[in-house]
Amino acid sequence: MAYGVREARHTTTAQYYRDLKRQTGEFEANVRQLQAEHQRAERQLDEVRKEIRSEKLEAAKTEAKTALVAKVGSLLGSGKLKELETDNRTLQGEVAACDESIELLQQQMERQQEEHSRQLMELQAKHRREMADKEAAHQREVSFLKSIIQKAKKWFPLFQELVYMEKFCLKVGFNERQTVTHISGKPLFYEGELYSEEHKRKFKTERAGFQVVKDPKDKSKLALAINGQVIGEWFKEQFDRLFLSIRKNVMSPRSRKELRQ
């Protein structure tokens, strides 16, 4: 009887452990299920949060659009936009008017340039005609003067010699007043320097008498005389004296001694 009680207790303990093990397994299964459900709930919660944020963003965009539409509506309602449109049309009209004015000015400038070119061409043509007329008149005058000179040479054989003598006196060193005196045949007293074209130098003279006379060698020509001597001969004498003076100064005493011997 006592043995039967111990067996019953043992069976009950074993069953208890089995039941406990089974319950433990069920509990663990429930825990795993709860954990899986919890993870699913977390994922759903994240998705819900994302959706909420997206909806808020869209709601903000919608509110901004609504505010913009309201503002535009307010402008339309208050007439400010119409005023801006009116100002814009006015400015466009002014721009168009300026463009038209610029085009008119350009056309006017083109007409002025054409008129200026026409006037310039007329002035140039007039200038050419006037220059041609002046040139023709000058040629007629030159021809007339040449004919007068030819007649003067024929009528007055010494006329050409007087022209030559005038140039010669001026080149020698006489002024115009003194030259006129020479050409008139009057005597002239002069003191100073005279230039020789032949010797390319000036020679100084004391107060001497000058006069235009007929050339002793050719009576058909004129010559300038100084104290009765033809000036060409006088220049030669002055040059020879200068040459001898320079030669004496250059020669050494010994050379002069040998020259005397």
Coordinates of C-alpha atoms in Angstrom, one line a residue:
M1 CA 0.0 0.0 0.0
A2 CA 2.8 2.3 0.9
Y3 CA 4.6 1.3 -2.2
G4 CA 1.7 2.2 -4.4
V5 CA 1.6 5.7 -2.9
R6 CA 5.3 6.3 -3.7
E7 CA 4.7 5.2 -7.3
A8 CA 1.7 7.5 -7.6
R9 CA 3.8 10.4 -6.4
H10 CA 6.6 9.5 -8.7
T11 CA 4.3 9.4 -11.7
T12 CA 2.8 12.7 -10.7
T13 CA 6.3 14.3 -10.6
A14 CA 7.3 12.9 -13.9
Q15 CA 4.0 14.1 -15.4
Y16 CA 4.6 17.5 -13.7
Y17 CA 8.0 17.8 -15.4
R18 CA 6.6 16.7 -18.6
D19 CA 3.8 19.2 -18.2
L20 CA 6.3 21.8 -17.2
K21 CA 8.5 21.1 -20.2
R22 CA 5.5 21.2 -22.5
Q23 CA 4.4 24.5 -20.9
T24 CA 7.9 25.8 -21.2
G25 CA 8.0 25.0 -24.9
E26 CA 4.6 26.6 -25.4
F27 CA 5.8 29.6 -23.5
E28 CA 8.9 29.9 -25.6
A29 CA 6.8 29.5 -28.7
N30 CA 4.5 32.2 -27.5
V31 CA 7.5 34.4 -26.7
R32 CA 8.9 33.9 -30.2
Q33 CA 5.5 34.6 -31.7
L34 CA 5.2 37.7 -29.6
Q35 CA 8.7 38.8 -30.7
A36 CA 7.8 38.2 -34.3
E37 CA 4.6 40.1 -33.9
H38 CA 6.5 42.9 -32.1
Q39 CA 9.0 43.2 -35.0
R40 CA 6.1 43.3 -37.5
A41 CA 4.5 46.0 -35.3
E42 CA 7.8 48.0 -35.4
R43 CA 8.0 47.7 -39.1
Q44 CA 4.4 48.8 -39.5
L45 CA 5.0 51.6 -37.2
D46 CA 8.0 52.8 -39.2
E47 CA 6.0 52.6 -42.4
V48 CA 3.2 54.5 -40.7
R49 CA 5.7 57.2 -39.6
K50 CA 7.1 57.5 -43.1
E51 CA 3.6 57.8 -44.5
I52 CA 2.8 60.4 -41.9
R53 CA 5.9 62.5 -42.9
S54 CA 5.1 62.2 -46.6
E55 CA 1.6 63.2 -45.9
K56 CA 2.8 66.2 -43.9
L57 CA 5.1 67.2 -46.7
E58 CA 2.4 67.0 -49.2
A59 CA 0.1 68.9 -46.9
A60 CA 2.8 71.7 -46.5
K61 CA 3.1 71.9 -50.3
T62 CA -0.7 72.0 -50.6
E63 CA -0.8 74.8 -48.0
A64 CA 1.9 76.7 -49.9
K65 CA 0.1 76.4 -53.2
T66 CA -3.1 77.5 -51.5
A67 CA -1.4 80.5 -49.9
L68 CA 0.1 81.4 -53.3
V69 CA -3.2 81.1 -55.0
A70 CA -4.8 83.2 -52.3
K71 CA -2.1 85.8 -52.7
V72 CA -2.6 86.0 -56.4
G73 CA -6.3 86.1 -55.9
S74 CA -5.8 88.9 -53.4
L75 CA -3.7 90.8 -56.0
L76 CA -6.4 90.2 -58.6
G77 CA -9.0 91.3 -56.2
S78 CA -7.1 94.4 -55.1
G79 CA -6.3 95.5 -58.7
K80 CA -2.5 95.6 -58.1
L81 CA -1.8 93.0 -60.7
K82 CA -3.9 94.9 -63.2
E83 CA -2.0 98.0 -62.4
L84 CA 1.3 96.2 -63.0
E85 CA -0.1 94.9 -66.3
T86 CA -1.1 98.5 -67.2
D87 CA 2.4 99.8 -66.3
N88 CA 4.0 97.0 -68.4
R89 CA 1.9 97.8 -71.4
T90 CA 2.8 101.5 -71.0
L91 CA 6.5 100.7 -70.8
Q92 CA 6.1 98.5 -73.9
G93 CA 4.5 101.3 -75.7
E94 CA 7.3 103.7 -74.7
V95 CA 9.9 101.2 -75.9
A96 CA 8.1 100.9 -79.2
A97 CA 8.0 104.7 -79.5
C98 CA 11.7 104.9 -78.8
D99 CA 12.4 102.2 -81.4
E100 CA 10.3 104.2 -83.9
S101 CA 12.2 107.4 -83.0
I102 CA 15.6 105.7 -83.4
E103 CA 14.5 104.4 -86.8
L104 CA 13.4 107.8 -87.9
L105 CA 16.7 109.3 -86.7
Q106 CA 18.6 106.7 -88.6
Q107 CA 16.6 107.5 -91.7
Q108 CA 17.2 111.2 -91.2
M109 CA 21.0 110.6 -90.7
E110 CA 21.1 108.6 -93.9
R111 CA 19.4 111.4 -95.8
Q112 CA 21.8 113.9 -94.3
Q113 CA 24.7 111.8 -95.3
E114 CA 23.4 111.4 -98.8
E115 CA 22.9 115.2 -99.0
H116 CA 26.4 115.8 -97.6
S117 CA 27.9 113.5 -100.2
R118 CA 26.0 115.2 -102.9
Q119 CA 27.1 118.7 -101.8
L120 CA 30.7 117.5 -101.4
M121 CA 30.7 116.1 -104.9
E122 CA 29.3 119.4 -106.2
L123 CA 32.0 121.4 -104.3
Q124 CA 34.7 119.1 -105.6
A125 CA 33.5 119.5 -109.2
K126 CA 33.3 123.2 -108.7
H127 CA 36.8 123.3 -107.3
R128 CA 38.1 121.3 -110.2
R129 CA 36.4 123.6 -112.7
E130 CA 37.9 126.7 -110.9
M131 CA 41.3 125.2 -110.8
A132 CA 41.1 124.3 -114.5
D133 CA 40.0 127.9 -115.2
K134 CA 42.8 129.3 -113.2
E135 CA 45.3 127.0 -114.8
A136 CA 44.1 128.0 -118.3
A137 CA 44.2 131.7 -117.3
H138 CA 47.8 131.2 -115.9
Q139 CA 48.9 129.5 -119.1
R140 CA 47.4 132.3 -121.1
E141 CA 49.3 134.8 -118.9
V142 CA 52.5 132.9 -119.2
S143 CA 52.1 132.7 -123.0
F144 CA 51.5 136.4 -123.1
L145 CA 54.5 137.2 -120.9
K146 CA 56.7 134.9 -123.1
S147 CA 55.5 136.8 -126.1
I148 CA 56.3 140.1 -124.4
I149 CA 59.8 138.8 -123.4
Q150 CA 60.4 137.6 -126.9
K151 CA 59.4 141.1 -128.3
A152 CA 61.5 142.8 -125.6
K153 CA 64.5 140.7 -126.6
K154 CA 63.9 141.6 -130.3
W155 CA 63.3 145.3 -129.6
F156 CA 66.0 145.7 -126.9
P157 CA 69.0 143.4 -127.5
L158 CA 70.4 144.0 -124.1
F159 CA 67.2 143.2 -122.3
Q160 CA 68.2 139.5 -121.6
E161 CA 71.6 140.7 -120.5
L162 CA 69.9 143.0 -117.9
V163 CA 67.9 140.1 -116.6
Y164 CA 71.1 138.1 -116.2
M165 CA 72.9 141.0 -114.6
E166 CA 70.1 141.4 -112.0
K167 CA 70.5 137.8 -110.9
F168 CA 74.3 138.1 -110.9
C169 CA 74.3 141.2 -108.7
L170 CA 71.9 139.6 -106.2
K171 CA 74.1 136.5 -106.1
V172 CA 77.3 138.5 -105.6
G173 CA 75.9 140.1 -102.5
F174 CA 74.1 143.3 -103.4
N175 CA 70.7 144.0 -102.1
E176 CA 67.7 144.8 -104.2
R177 CA 68.0 148.5 -104.0
Q178 CA 71.7 148.4 -105.0
T179 CA 70.9 146.0 -107.8
V180 CA 68.3 148.4 -109.2
T181 CA 71.0 151.1 -109.2
H182 CA 73.3 148.7 -111.2
I183 CA 70.6 147.8 -113.7
S184 CA 69.8 151.5 -114.3
G185 CA 73.4 152.1 -115.3
K186 CA 74.2 154.4 -112.4
P187 CA 77.5 154.1 -110.4
L188 CA 77.4 152.7 -106.9
F189 CA 80.0 152.9 -104.1
Y190 CA 80.2 149.8 -102.0
E191 CA 82.4 148.4 -99.2
G192 CA 82.0 144.9 -97.8
E193 CA 82.2 141.2 -98.9
L194 CA 81.4 139.9 -102.4
Y195 CA 80.8 136.3 -103.3
S196 CA 82.5 134.6 -106.3
E197 CA 80.5 131.6 -107.7
E198 CA 83.6 130.5 -109.6
H199 CA 85.8 130.3 -106.5
K200 CA 83.1 129.4 -104.0
R201 CA 84.2 132.0 -101.5
K202 CA 83.8 135.7 -100.4
F203 CA 86.3 138.4 -100.9
K204 CA 86.4 141.6 -99.0
T205 CA 86.7 145.0 -100.7
E206 CA 87.4 148.5 -99.5
R207 CA 85.2 151.3 -100.6
A208 CA 85.1 150.9 -104.4
G209 CA 83.0 152.1 -107.3
F210 CA 80.8 149.7 -109.2
Q211 CA 78.9 150.1 -112.4
V212 CA 77.3 147.9 -115.1
V213 CA 79.2 148.4 -118.5
K214 CA 79.4 146.7 -121.8
D215 CA 81.8 143.8 -121.8
P216 CA 85.1 144.9 -123.3
K217 CA 85.5 141.5 -125.1
D218 CA 81.9 141.3 -126.4
K219 CA 79.9 144.5 -126.8
S220 CA 76.6 142.7 -127.1
K221 CA 76.9 141.6 -123.4
L222 CA 77.1 143.4 -120.1
A223 CA 79.6 143.1 -117.3
L224 CA 79.9 144.5 -113.7
A225 CA 83.0 146.6 -113.2
I226 CA 84.7 147.4 -110.0
N227 CA 86.9 150.6 -110.3
G228 CA 86.7 150.1 -114.0
Q229 CA 87.9 146.5 -113.9
V230 CA 85.6 143.6 -114.9
I231 CA 84.6 141.9 -111.6
G232 CA 85.5 138.4 -112.9
E233 CA 89.1 139.6 -113.3
W234 CA 89.1 141.2 -110.0
F235 CA 87.9 138.0 -108.3
K236 CA 90.8 136.1 -110.0
E237 CA 93.3 138.6 -108.7
Q238 CA 92.0 138.4 -105.2
F239 CA 92.1 134.6 -105.3
D240 CA 95.6 134.5 -106.6
R241 CA 96.8 136.8 -103.8
L242 CA 95.0 134.6 -101.3
F243 CA 96.7 131.5 -102.7
L244 CA 100.1 133.1 -102.6
S245 CA 99.6 134.3 -99.0
I246 CA 98.6 130.8 -97.9
R247 CA 101.5 129.2 -99.8
K248 CA 104.0 131.6 -98.1
N249 CA 102.6 130.8 -94.6
V250 CA 102.8 127.0 -95.3
M251 CA 106.3 126.9 -96.7
S252 CA 109.1 126.4 -94.2
P253 CA 112.1 128.8 -93.9
R254 CA 114.4 126.2 -95.5
S255 CA 112.0 125.9 -98.4
R256 CA 111.8 129.6 -98.9
K257 CA 115.7 129.7 -98.8
E258 CA 115.9 127.0 -101.4
L259 CA 113.3 128.8 -103.5
R260 CA 115.4 132.0 -103.5
Q261 CA 118.5 130.0 -104.6

